[in-house]
Short mmCIF file of C-alpha atoms in Angstrom, two decimals:
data_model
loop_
_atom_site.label_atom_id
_atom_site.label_comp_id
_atom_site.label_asym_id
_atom_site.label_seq_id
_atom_site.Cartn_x
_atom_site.Cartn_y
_atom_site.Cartn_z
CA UNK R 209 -7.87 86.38 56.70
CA UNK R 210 -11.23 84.18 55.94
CA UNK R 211 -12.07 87.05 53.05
CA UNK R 212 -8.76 87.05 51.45
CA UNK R 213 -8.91 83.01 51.66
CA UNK R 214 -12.37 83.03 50.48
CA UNK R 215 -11.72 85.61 47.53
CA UNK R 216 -8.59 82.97 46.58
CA UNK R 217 -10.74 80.48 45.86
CA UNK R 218 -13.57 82.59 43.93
CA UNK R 219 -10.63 83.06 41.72
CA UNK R 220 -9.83 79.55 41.49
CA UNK R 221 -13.33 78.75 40.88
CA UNK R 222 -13.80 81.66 38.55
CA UNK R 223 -10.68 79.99 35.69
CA UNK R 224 -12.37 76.82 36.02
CA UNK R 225 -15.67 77.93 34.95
CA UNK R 226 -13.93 79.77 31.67
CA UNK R 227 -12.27 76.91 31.37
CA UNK R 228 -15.44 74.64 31.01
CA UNK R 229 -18.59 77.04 30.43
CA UNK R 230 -18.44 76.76 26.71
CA UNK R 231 -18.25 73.51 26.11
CA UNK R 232 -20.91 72.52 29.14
CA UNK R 233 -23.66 73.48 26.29
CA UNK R 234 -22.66 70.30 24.67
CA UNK R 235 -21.30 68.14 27.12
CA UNK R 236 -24.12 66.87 29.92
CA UNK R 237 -20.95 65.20 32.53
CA UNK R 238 -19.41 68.81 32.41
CA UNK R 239 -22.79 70.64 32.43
CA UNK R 240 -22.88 69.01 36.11
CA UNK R 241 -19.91 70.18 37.11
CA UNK R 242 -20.48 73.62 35.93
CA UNK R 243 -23.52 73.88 38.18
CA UNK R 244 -21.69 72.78 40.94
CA UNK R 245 -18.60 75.14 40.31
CA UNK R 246 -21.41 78.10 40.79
CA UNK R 247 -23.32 76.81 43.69
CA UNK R 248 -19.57 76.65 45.70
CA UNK R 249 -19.05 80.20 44.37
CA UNK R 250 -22.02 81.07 45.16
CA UNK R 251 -21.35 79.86 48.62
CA UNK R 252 -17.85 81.20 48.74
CA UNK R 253 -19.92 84.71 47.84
CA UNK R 254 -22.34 84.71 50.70
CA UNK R 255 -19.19 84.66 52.77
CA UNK R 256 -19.11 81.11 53.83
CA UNK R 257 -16.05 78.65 53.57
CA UNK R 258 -15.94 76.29 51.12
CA UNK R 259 -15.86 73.17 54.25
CA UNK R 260 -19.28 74.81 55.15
CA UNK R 261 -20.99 73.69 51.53
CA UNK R 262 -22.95 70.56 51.38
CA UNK R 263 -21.45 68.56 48.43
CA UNK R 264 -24.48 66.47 46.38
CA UNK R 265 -24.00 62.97 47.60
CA UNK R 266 -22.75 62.28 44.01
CA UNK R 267 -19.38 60.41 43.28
CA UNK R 268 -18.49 63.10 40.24
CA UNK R 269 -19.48 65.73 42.77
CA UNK R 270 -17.25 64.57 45.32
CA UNK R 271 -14.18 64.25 43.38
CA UNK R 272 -14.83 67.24 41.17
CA UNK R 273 -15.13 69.01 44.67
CA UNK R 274 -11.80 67.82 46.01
CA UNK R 275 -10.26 68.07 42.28
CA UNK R 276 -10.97 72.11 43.32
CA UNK R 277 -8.13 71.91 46.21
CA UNK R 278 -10.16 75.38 47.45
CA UNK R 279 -8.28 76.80 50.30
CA UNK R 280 -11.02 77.72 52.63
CA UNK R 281 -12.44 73.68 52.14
CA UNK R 282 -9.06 72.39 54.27
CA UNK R 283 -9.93 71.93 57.72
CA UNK R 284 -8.84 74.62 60.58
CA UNK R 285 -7.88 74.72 63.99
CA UNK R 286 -7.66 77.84 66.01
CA UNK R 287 -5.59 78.83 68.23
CA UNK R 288 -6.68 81.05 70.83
CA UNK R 289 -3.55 82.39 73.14
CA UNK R 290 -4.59 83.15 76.34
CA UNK R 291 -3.26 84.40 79.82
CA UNK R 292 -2.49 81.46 82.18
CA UNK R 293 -6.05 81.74 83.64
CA UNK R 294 -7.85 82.99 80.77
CA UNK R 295 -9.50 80.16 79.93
CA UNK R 296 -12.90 82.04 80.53
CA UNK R 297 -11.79 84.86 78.38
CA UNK R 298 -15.51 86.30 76.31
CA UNK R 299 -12.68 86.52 73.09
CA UNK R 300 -12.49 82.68 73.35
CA UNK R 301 -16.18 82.39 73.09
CA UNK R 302 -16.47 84.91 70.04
CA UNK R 303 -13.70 82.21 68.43
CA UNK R 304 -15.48 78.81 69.80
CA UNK R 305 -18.41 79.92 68.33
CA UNK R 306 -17.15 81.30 64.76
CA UNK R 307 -15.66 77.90 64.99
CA UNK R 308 -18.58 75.82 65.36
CA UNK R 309 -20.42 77.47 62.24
CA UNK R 310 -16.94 76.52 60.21
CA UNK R 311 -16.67 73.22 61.61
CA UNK R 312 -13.74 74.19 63.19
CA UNK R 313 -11.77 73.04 66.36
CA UNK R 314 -10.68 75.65 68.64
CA UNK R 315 -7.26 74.89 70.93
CA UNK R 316 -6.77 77.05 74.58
CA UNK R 317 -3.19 77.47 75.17
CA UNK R 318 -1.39 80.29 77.40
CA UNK R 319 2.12 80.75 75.22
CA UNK R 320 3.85 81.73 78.35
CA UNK R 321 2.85 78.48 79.45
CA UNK R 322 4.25 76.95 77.01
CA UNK R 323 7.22 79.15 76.80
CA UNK R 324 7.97 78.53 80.00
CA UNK R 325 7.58 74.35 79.95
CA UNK R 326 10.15 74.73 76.71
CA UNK R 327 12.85 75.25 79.31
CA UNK R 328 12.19 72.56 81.67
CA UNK R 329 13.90 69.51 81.27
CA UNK R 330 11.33 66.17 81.29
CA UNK R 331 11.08 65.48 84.71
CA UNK R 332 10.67 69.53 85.87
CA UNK R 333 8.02 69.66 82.53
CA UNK R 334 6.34 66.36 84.03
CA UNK R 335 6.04 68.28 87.75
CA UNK R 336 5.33 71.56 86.23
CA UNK R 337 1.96 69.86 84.06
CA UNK R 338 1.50 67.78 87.57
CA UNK R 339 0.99 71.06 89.52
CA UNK R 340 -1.06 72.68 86.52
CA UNK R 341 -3.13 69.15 87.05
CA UNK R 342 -3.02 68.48 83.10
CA UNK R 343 -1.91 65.46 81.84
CA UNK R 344 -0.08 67.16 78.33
CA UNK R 345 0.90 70.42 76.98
CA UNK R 346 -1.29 72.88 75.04
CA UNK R 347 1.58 72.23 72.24
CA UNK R 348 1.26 68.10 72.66
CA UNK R 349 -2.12 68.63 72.35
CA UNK R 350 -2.34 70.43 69.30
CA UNK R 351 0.11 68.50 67.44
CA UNK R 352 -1.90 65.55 67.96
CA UNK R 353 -4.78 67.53 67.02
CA UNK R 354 -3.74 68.51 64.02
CA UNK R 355 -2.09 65.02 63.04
CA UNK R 356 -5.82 63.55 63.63
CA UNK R 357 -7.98 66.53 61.74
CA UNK R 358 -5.02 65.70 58.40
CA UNK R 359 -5.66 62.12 59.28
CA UNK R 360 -1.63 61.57 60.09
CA UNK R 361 0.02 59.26 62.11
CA UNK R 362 3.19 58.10 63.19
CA UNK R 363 5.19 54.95 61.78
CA UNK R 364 7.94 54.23 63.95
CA UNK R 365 11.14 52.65 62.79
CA UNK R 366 14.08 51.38 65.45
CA UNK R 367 17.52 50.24 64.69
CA UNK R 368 20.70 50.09 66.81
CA UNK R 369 21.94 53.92 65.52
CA UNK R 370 18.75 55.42 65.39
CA UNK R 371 14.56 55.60 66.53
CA UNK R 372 13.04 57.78 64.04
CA UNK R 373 9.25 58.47 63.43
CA UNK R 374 7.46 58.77 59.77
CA UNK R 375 4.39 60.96 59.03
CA UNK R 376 1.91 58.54 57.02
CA UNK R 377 -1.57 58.68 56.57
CA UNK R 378 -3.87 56.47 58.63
CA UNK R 379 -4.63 53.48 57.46
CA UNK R 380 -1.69 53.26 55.48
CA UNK R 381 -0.22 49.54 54.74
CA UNK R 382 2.67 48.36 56.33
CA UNK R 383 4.41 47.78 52.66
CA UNK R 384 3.29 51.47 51.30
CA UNK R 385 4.49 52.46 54.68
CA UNK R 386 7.77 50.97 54.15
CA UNK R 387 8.29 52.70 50.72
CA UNK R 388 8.07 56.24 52.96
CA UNK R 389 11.37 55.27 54.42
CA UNK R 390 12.81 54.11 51.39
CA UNK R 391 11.54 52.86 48.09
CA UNK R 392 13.50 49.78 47.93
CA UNK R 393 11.74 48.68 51.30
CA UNK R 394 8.10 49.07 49.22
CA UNK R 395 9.68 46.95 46.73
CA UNK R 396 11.40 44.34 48.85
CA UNK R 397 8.56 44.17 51.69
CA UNK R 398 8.04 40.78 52.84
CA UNK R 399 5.90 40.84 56.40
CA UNK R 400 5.24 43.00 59.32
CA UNK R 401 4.97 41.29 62.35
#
């Protein structure tokens, strides 16, 4: 999966030099960029993911970098599905530590676990995790995971009808938060208290 990912974004990185090569003799802004479009395939080439390449602490860099939206440069979690006391399984240490050259986080969760706390109501599910001496679900857990590695959170809304929960990105104002719900409440913001 990693090659095919990694090959995707050679190919990505491949148009954009074509696209810029030529005129780099002339231009000095996109000369830079061109040598940093062939260090990351370069990179991509020894078989490493894009996340894994050390961006020049440049601000041009950075964006041009981003600009890329290179697939294997979004960050990963894996999921390794084990039995319900495989938690020393040796396959989970092959995939902690190809994870920790990727800069990856690596989740533990026993689908059958899961599976089975899907069919408990709340208070059984809160006993069942009680018993198992965990405090959440390997699900809960990687939800939350994932909503903190995409730097996500949850704006809550409550009315009379309804409780609902928005997806915004941390650090979001309350006014652009608003405008998720419903433009007009960007517009017509007037305080959060």
């Amino acid at each position: 999966i990693n090659l095919e990912l990694i090959f995707s974004d050679i190919e990505i990185l491949d148009r954009r030099i074509a696209k810029i090569a030529k005129q780099a003799r002339m231009d000095k802004t996109l000369a830079k960029e061109l040598e940093l479009v062939e260090a990351v395939k370069a990179h991509l080439e020894d078989g490493k993911m894009a996340r894994s390449f050390e961006v020049p602490d440049d601000e041009d860099a950075q964006i041009w970098f981003k600009g890329y939206n290179l697939l294997t440069a979004k960050p990963t979690i894996y999921a390794a599905n084990v039995a319900d006391d495989g938690a020393s399984n040796p396959h989970v240490a092959k995939v902690r530590e190809m994870a920790a050259e990727e800069g990856a986080k690596v989740f533990v969760i026993c689908a059958q676990i899961e599976q089975e706390l899907a069919e408990l109501s709340e208070e059984e599910k809160k006993e069942y995790l009680d018993d198992l001496g965990v405090e959440s679900s390997g699900l809960d857990k990687l939800v939350a995971a994932s909503y903190s590695i995409l730097g996500l959170i949850s704006f809550l809304t409550a009315g009379e009808d309804e409780c609902r929960a928005w997806t915004i990105k941390k650090g979001t104002k309350a006014p652009q938060a608003a405008g998720k719900i419903h433009t007009d409440f960007e517009r017509g913001f007037i305080k959060a208290e």
